Amino acid sequence: MSVQPVGAPAPVDQVLELACRAPSVHNTQPWTWRVSGSRVDLFADFRRQLVYADPGRRDLLVSCGAALHHLQVAAAGLGWAARVRRCPDPGDERHVASVQLRPARPHAEALAQLDALTARRTDRRRLTSWPVPQERLNALAATGSVWGAQVLPVVDPSMRGHLERLTRHADRVQRRNERYLSELAAWTAPSPAQGVPSALRPVRDPSEGPEPGNVADLAARRFPSGTLADPEVDPEPPADGMLLVCTSSDDTISRVRAGEALSAVWLHATREGLSLVPLSQAMEVEETRRSLQGDVLGDLACPQMLVRVGWLPLSRPDLPPTPRRPLSEVRTVV
Ligand SMILES: Cc1cc2nc3c(=O)[nH]c(=O)nc-3n(C[C@H](O)[C@H](O)[C@H](O)COP(=O)(O)O)c2cc1C
């Protein structure tokens, strides 16, 4: 799609097209938009909840938060300033945000963010062994924290090991549920508009055991094997950094803010050439989420999202964008 950021503000539909490029759990795109002139309201679409993977609707609301952040980035890059009210209607928990747009000249930073928005992908291919320096992790964390969440770099090896074990345990718990597996199959079936396509799922040998210490491998394993090949395999074990996105409470607005923070960190990582993949399973299973909150965070914060970040081989081919539903399905004009 062509983006024309100069002159008069772009049509609101163009802003929404870009907002819909936001990441969402299993690419469910659980949102709808209501447009009235230059006012845009964002609603969570509970009909698109992953009932078995995400029984508490955390991922759904985090996805809506990511869409809200994408909306703000798209608006700024296309000539609009956005005033956002989060969860404006206490009587309607689906009403995620009300956004008033007004014309404003885009600045250079807004245009760079817009480029990152269109370039961002979930890339689950194997990372290289180049470590992510701690200063980079700290800078990513600081970006997320501006959006009202706490983003913690996980650098202690025993802590990393613990988070990895919790993710594997959550995966085992989920896979014991036939209905979870059917839901996963439905969202990985071929579709022109939603779900996680085979072309974006790494090819893997199901008999391979997990590589110790490699969280990257956990990202590839959530989904059935696909057709995405690794162009070049580093003989050394992959290295990656981890970040934990947390909030001070666990209500709707906190989850929305966690999604905005996730999106902000992801765009920052994209601009740095780093690949980011969310690992949400430990938050989806109540037993592992409680352990994460109590044993790891000492009940001082609520975990919302774990992500791994790392470097992919420079020689990798770019990935195509994951499909999205047409705007006409998710936007009403009133
Ligand atoms: C709340 C949330 C949870 C996610 N959980 C995972 C996950 O556990 N594993 C994974 O590989 N991708 C995960 N993703 C990434 C989505 O699968 C991805 O955003 C979606 O397929 C759309 O692809 P795109 O990000 O390339 O546009 C998650 C994304 C969000 C927003």
Coordinates of C-alpha atoms and ligand atoms in Angstrom, one line a residue:
M1 CA 0.0 0.0 0.0
S2 CA 1.3 3.5 -0.8
V3 CA 1.7 5.9 2.1
Q4 CA 1.7 9.6 1.4
P5 CA 2.8 11.4 4.6
V6 CA 3.1 15.0 3.2
G7 CA 0.5 17.8 2.8
A8 CA -3.0 17.4 4.1
P9 CA -3.7 14.5 6.5
A10 CA -4.3 11.2 4.8
P11 CA -7.9 9.7 5.0
V12 CA -8.8 8.1 8.2
D13 CA -9.2 4.8 6.4
Q14 CA -5.5 4.8 5.5
V15 CA -4.6 5.3 9.1
L16 CA -6.9 2.4 10.0
E17 CA -5.4 0.1 7.4
L18 CA -2.0 0.6 9.0
A19 CA -3.4 0.2 12.5
C20 CA -4.7 -3.2 11.5
R21 CA -1.1 -4.2 10.7
A22 CA -0.7 -4.6 14.5
P23 CA 0.3 -8.0 15.8
S24 CA -2.4 -10.1 17.4
V25 CA -2.5 -13.5 19.1
H26 CA -2.7 -16.2 16.4
N27 CA -3.4 -13.2 14.0
T28 CA -7.0 -13.2 15.3
Q29 CA -7.3 -9.4 14.8
P30 CA -9.8 -9.2 17.6
W31 CA -10.8 -5.5 17.1
T32 CA -13.4 -3.3 15.4
W33 CA -13.2 0.4 14.6
R34 CA -16.1 2.9 14.6
V35 CA -15.4 6.1 12.8
S36 CA -17.3 9.4 13.1
G37 CA -15.6 12.2 11.2
S38 CA -12.1 12.5 12.8
R39 CA -13.1 10.5 15.9
V40 CA -12.2 6.8 16.0
D41 CA -13.4 4.3 18.6
L42 CA -11.7 1.0 19.1
F43 CA -13.7 -2.0 20.4
A44 CA -12.4 -5.4 21.4
D45 CA -14.2 -8.2 19.5
F46 CA -14.9 -10.9 22.0
R47 CA -16.2 -13.2 19.3
R48 CA -12.7 -13.6 18.1
Q49 CA -11.4 -14.7 21.5
L50 CA -9.2 -17.9 21.6
V51 CA -11.4 -19.6 24.2
Y52 CA -8.9 -22.4 25.0
A53 CA -5.5 -20.6 24.5
D54 CA -6.6 -17.4 26.0
P55 CA -9.5 -18.1 28.5
G56 CA -9.0 -14.9 30.4
R57 CA -8.9 -12.6 27.3
R58 CA -5.5 -11.3 28.3
D59 CA -3.9 -11.8 24.8
L60 CA -7.1 -10.4 23.2
L61 CA -6.8 -7.1 25.1
V62 CA -3.0 -7.0 24.7
S63 CA -3.6 -7.3 20.9
C64 CA -6.1 -4.5 21.0
G65 CA -3.5 -2.4 22.9
A66 CA -1.0 -3.1 20.1
A67 CA -3.6 -1.9 17.6
L68 CA -4.2 1.2 19.6
H69 CA -0.4 1.9 19.6
H70 CA -0.3 1.2 15.8
L71 CA -3.2 3.6 15.3
Q72 CA -1.2 6.4 17.1
V73 CA 1.9 5.7 15.1
A74 CA 0.0 5.6 11.8
A75 CA -1.9 8.8 12.6
A76 CA 1.3 10.7 13.6
G77 CA 3.0 9.5 10.3
L78 CA 0.1 10.5 8.2
G79 CA -0.5 14.0 9.4
W80 CA -2.7 13.6 12.5
A81 CA -2.2 14.2 16.2
A82 CA -4.2 11.8 18.4
R83 CA -5.8 12.4 21.8
V84 CA -6.5 9.0 23.4
R85 CA -8.9 8.1 26.1
R86 CA -8.5 4.5 27.2
C87 CA -11.4 2.5 28.4
P88 CA -13.7 5.5 28.2
D89 CA -17.0 3.7 29.1
P90 CA -17.0 1.8 32.4
G91 CA -20.3 0.2 31.3
D92 CA -18.8 -1.3 28.2
E93 CA -15.6 -3.4 28.7
R94 CA -15.3 -3.8 25.0
H95 CA -14.7 -0.1 24.4
V96 CA -10.9 -0.1 24.5
A97 CA -10.3 3.6 23.4
S98 CA -11.8 6.7 22.0
V99 CA -9.3 8.6 19.8
Q100 CA -9.8 12.2 18.6
L101 CA -7.6 13.1 15.6
R102 CA -6.7 16.6 14.5
P103 CA -4.4 17.6 11.7
A104 CA -0.7 18.0 12.6
R105 CA 2.5 18.0 10.5
P106 CA 4.3 14.8 10.7
H107 CA 7.9 15.1 12.1
A108 CA 10.9 13.0 11.0
E109 CA 10.6 10.6 14.0
A110 CA 6.9 9.9 13.1
L111 CA 7.9 9.0 9.6
A112 CA 10.7 6.6 10.9
Q113 CA 8.1 5.0 13.1
L114 CA 5.8 4.6 10.2
D115 CA 8.5 2.8 8.2
A116 CA 9.1 0.5 11.2
L117 CA 5.3 -0.2 11.3
T118 CA 5.2 -1.4 7.7
A119 CA 8.5 -3.4 8.0
R120 CA 7.6 -5.2 11.3
R121 CA 7.0 -9.0 11.1
T122 CA 6.8 -11.9 13.6
D123 CA 9.8 -13.8 12.4
R124 CA 10.2 -17.2 14.1
R125 CA 13.3 -18.3 12.2
R126 CA 16.4 -19.4 14.1
L127 CA 18.4 -16.6 15.6
T128 CA 22.2 -16.2 15.2
S129 CA 24.6 -16.6 18.1
W130 CA 25.3 -12.9 18.3
P131 CA 24.3 -11.8 21.7
V132 CA 22.0 -8.8 22.3
P133 CA 24.1 -6.3 24.4
Q134 CA 22.4 -5.5 27.7
E135 CA 22.4 -1.7 26.8
R136 CA 20.2 -2.6 23.9
L137 CA 17.8 -4.5 26.1
N138 CA 17.7 -1.6 28.5
A139 CA 16.9 0.8 25.7
L140 CA 14.1 -1.4 24.5
A141 CA 12.7 -1.7 28.0
A142 CA 12.8 2.0 28.5
T143 CA 10.8 2.5 25.3
G144 CA 8.1 0.2 26.6
S145 CA 8.0 1.7 30.0
V146 CA 7.0 5.1 28.5
W147 CA 3.6 3.5 27.6
G148 CA 2.6 2.8 31.2
A149 CA 3.9 -0.8 31.6
Q150 CA 7.1 -2.0 33.2
V151 CA 9.4 -3.7 30.8
L152 CA 12.1 -5.8 32.5
P153 CA 15.2 -7.1 30.8
V154 CA 15.7 -10.7 31.9
V155 CA 19.5 -11.2 32.1
D156 CA 20.0 -13.5 35.1
P157 CA 20.6 -17.0 33.6
S158 CA 18.7 -18.8 36.3
M159 CA 15.7 -16.5 35.8
R160 CA 15.8 -17.1 32.1
G161 CA 15.9 -20.8 32.7
H162 CA 12.9 -20.5 35.0
L163 CA 10.9 -18.5 32.4
E164 CA 11.8 -21.1 29.7
R165 CA 10.7 -24.0 31.9
L166 CA 7.4 -22.2 32.7
T167 CA 6.8 -21.7 28.9
R168 CA 7.5 -25.3 28.2
H169 CA 5.3 -26.4 31.0
A170 CA 2.4 -24.2 29.8
D171 CA 2.8 -25.7 26.3
R172 CA 2.5 -29.2 27.8
V173 CA -0.6 -28.2 29.8
Q174 CA -2.2 -26.6 26.7
R175 CA -1.5 -29.6 24.5
R176 CA -3.2 -32.0 26.9
N177 CA -6.5 -30.3 25.9
E178 CA -8.0 -31.6 22.7
R179 CA -10.0 -28.5 22.3
Y180 CA -6.9 -26.3 22.5
L181 CA -5.4 -28.4 19.7
S182 CA -8.5 -28.0 17.5
E183 CA -8.5 -24.3 18.1
L184 CA -4.8 -24.2 17.1
A185 CA -5.5 -26.2 14.0
A186 CA -8.3 -23.8 13.0
W187 CA -6.0 -20.8 13.3
T188 CA -3.2 -22.4 11.3
A189 CA -5.4 -23.6 8.5
P190 CA -5.0 -21.8 5.2
S191 CA -6.9 -18.5 5.1
P192 CA -6.5 -15.4 3.0
A193 CA -7.3 -13.1 5.8
Q194 CA -6.4 -14.4 9.3
G195 CA -4.4 -16.9 11.3
V196 CA -0.7 -17.9 11.1
P197 CA 0.1 -19.3 7.6
S198 CA 2.3 -22.2 6.8
A199 CA 4.7 -19.8 4.8
L200 CA 5.5 -18.0 8.1
R201 CA 5.9 -21.1 10.3
P202 CA 9.5 -22.6 10.3
V203 CA 10.0 -26.1 9.0
R204 CA 10.9 -28.3 11.9
D205 CA 11.6 -31.9 12.7
P206 CA 9.1 -32.9 15.4
S207 CA 11.5 -35.5 16.7
E208 CA 14.1 -32.9 17.6
G209 CA 14.2 -32.2 21.3
P210 CA 14.2 -28.6 22.6
E211 CA 17.6 -27.0 22.5
P212 CA 18.6 -26.2 26.1
G213 CA 18.8 -22.4 26.8
N214 CA 17.2 -21.5 23.5
V215 CA 14.0 -19.6 23.9
A216 CA 13.9 -18.9 20.1
D217 CA 13.1 -22.5 19.6
L218 CA 10.0 -22.1 21.8
A219 CA 8.6 -19.6 19.4
A220 CA 8.9 -21.9 16.4
R221 CA 7.4 -24.8 18.4
R222 CA 4.1 -23.3 19.4
F223 CA 2.7 -23.8 15.9
P224 CA 2.7 -26.9 13.6
S225 CA 5.7 -27.2 11.3
G226 CA 5.4 -24.9 8.2
T227 CA 7.3 -24.3 5.0
L228 CA 9.5 -21.4 6.1
A229 CA 13.2 -22.6 5.8
D230 CA 16.2 -21.1 7.6
P231 CA 18.5 -19.8 4.9
E232 CA 21.7 -20.3 6.9
V233 CA 22.3 -22.0 10.2
D234 CA 24.9 -20.6 12.6
P235 CA 26.8 -23.6 14.0
E236 CA 26.8 -22.0 17.5
P237 CA 23.7 -22.1 19.6
P238 CA 21.4 -19.2 19.0
A239 CA 21.6 -16.3 21.4
D240 CA 18.7 -14.0 22.4
G241 CA 17.6 -11.5 24.9
M242 CA 14.4 -11.7 26.9
L243 CA 12.0 -9.0 28.1
L244 CA 9.1 -9.3 30.4
V245 CA 6.3 -6.8 30.1
C246 CA 4.4 -6.3 33.4
T247 CA 1.8 -3.9 34.8
S248 CA 1.0 -2.8 38.3
S249 CA -2.5 -4.3 38.1
D250 CA -4.3 -6.8 35.9
D251 CA -7.4 -4.9 34.8
T252 CA -8.5 -4.1 31.2
I253 CA -6.6 -0.8 31.0
S254 CA -3.4 -2.5 32.2
R255 CA -3.6 -5.1 29.5
V256 CA -4.3 -2.5 26.9
R257 CA -1.3 -0.5 28.1
A258 CA 0.8 -3.7 28.0
G259 CA -0.2 -4.1 24.4
E260 CA 0.8 -0.5 23.6
A261 CA 4.2 -1.1 25.3
L262 CA 4.6 -4.4 23.4
S263 CA 4.0 -2.6 20.1
A264 CA 6.4 0.3 21.0
V265 CA 9.2 -2.1 22.0
W266 CA 8.6 -4.1 18.8
L267 CA 8.8 -1.1 16.5
H268 CA 12.0 0.0 18.3
A269 CA 13.5 -3.5 17.9
T270 CA 12.5 -3.4 14.2
R271 CA 14.4 -0.1 13.7
E272 CA 17.5 -1.6 15.3
G273 CA 17.3 -4.7 13.0
L274 CA 16.4 -7.0 15.9
S275 CA 13.8 -9.7 15.6
L276 CA 11.1 -9.9 18.3
V277 CA 8.7 -12.7 19.0
P278 CA 6.2 -12.8 21.8
L279 CA 6.0 -15.9 23.9
S280 CA 2.6 -15.7 25.6
Q281 CA 2.0 -19.2 26.7
A282 CA 3.2 -18.9 30.3
M283 CA 0.7 -16.1 30.8
E284 CA -2.2 -18.1 29.2
V285 CA -2.1 -21.0 31.7
E286 CA -3.2 -19.9 35.2
E287 CA -0.8 -22.2 37.0
T288 CA 2.3 -20.8 35.2
R289 CA 1.1 -17.3 35.3
R290 CA 0.7 -17.5 39.1
S291 CA 4.2 -18.9 39.4
L292 CA 5.6 -16.1 37.2
Q293 CA 3.8 -13.5 39.3
G294 CA 4.6 -15.0 42.7
D295 CA 8.0 -16.8 42.4
V296 CA 9.6 -14.5 39.8
L297 CA 8.0 -11.1 40.4
G298 CA 7.4 -11.5 44.2
D299 CA 3.8 -10.4 43.6
L300 CA 5.1 -6.9 42.9
A301 CA 3.8 -6.8 39.3
C302 CA 1.5 -8.6 37.0
P303 CA 3.2 -10.4 34.1
Q304 CA 1.5 -9.6 30.7
M305 CA 3.9 -10.8 28.0
L306 CA 7.3 -12.4 27.6
V307 CA 9.3 -11.6 24.4
R308 CA 12.5 -12.9 23.0
V309 CA 14.7 -10.6 20.9
G310 CA 17.7 -11.4 18.8
W311 CA 19.6 -11.1 15.5
L312 CA 18.6 -13.1 12.4
P313 CA 21.2 -13.8 9.8
L314 CA 21.8 -10.8 7.5
S315 CA 21.4 -13.0 4.5
R316 CA 17.8 -13.9 5.3
P317 CA 15.1 -13.1 2.7
D318 CA 12.4 -10.7 3.9
L319 CA 9.1 -12.3 5.0
P320 CA 5.8 -11.4 3.3
P321 CA 3.3 -9.7 5.5
T322 CA 0.8 -11.9 7.4
P323 CA -2.6 -11.5 5.9
R324 CA -5.3 -9.2 7.4
R325 CA -9.1 -9.0 7.1
P326 CA -10.3 -6.3 4.8
L327 CA -11.0 -3.0 6.4
S328 CA -14.7 -3.1 5.4
E329 CA -15.0 -6.1 7.8
V330 CA -13.6 -4.3 10.8
R331 CA -14.7 -0.7 10.4
T332 CA -18.1 1.0 10.5
V333 CA -18.7 4.6 9.7
V334 CA -21.4 6.4 11.7
Ligands
LIG1 C1 -0.9 -11.0 22.5 C2 0.0 -11.7 21.5 C3 0.5 -13.0 21.8 C4 1.3 -13.7 20.9 N1 1.8 -14.9 21.2 C5 2.7 -15.5 20.4 C6 3.3 -16.7 20.7 O1 3.2 -17.3 21.8 N2 4.2 -17.3 19.8 C7 4.4 -16.8 18.6 O2 5.2 -17.3 17.8 N3 3.8 -15.6 18.2 C8 3.0 -15.0 19.1 N4 2.4 -13.8 18.7 C9 2.6 -13.2 17.4 C10 1.4 -13.4 16.5 O3 1.3 -14.8 16.1 C11 1.5 -12.5 15.2 O4 1.5 -11.1 15.6 C12 0.4 -12.7 14.2 O5 0.5 -14.0 13.6 C13 0.5 -11.7 13.1 O6 1.7 -11.7 12.4 P1 2.6 -10.4 12.3 O7 3.0 -10.0 13.7 O8 3.8 -10.8 11.4 O9 1.8 -9.3 11.6 C14 1.6 -13.1 19.6 C15 1.1 -11.8 19.4 C16 0.4 -11.1 20.3 C17 -0.1 -9.7 20.1

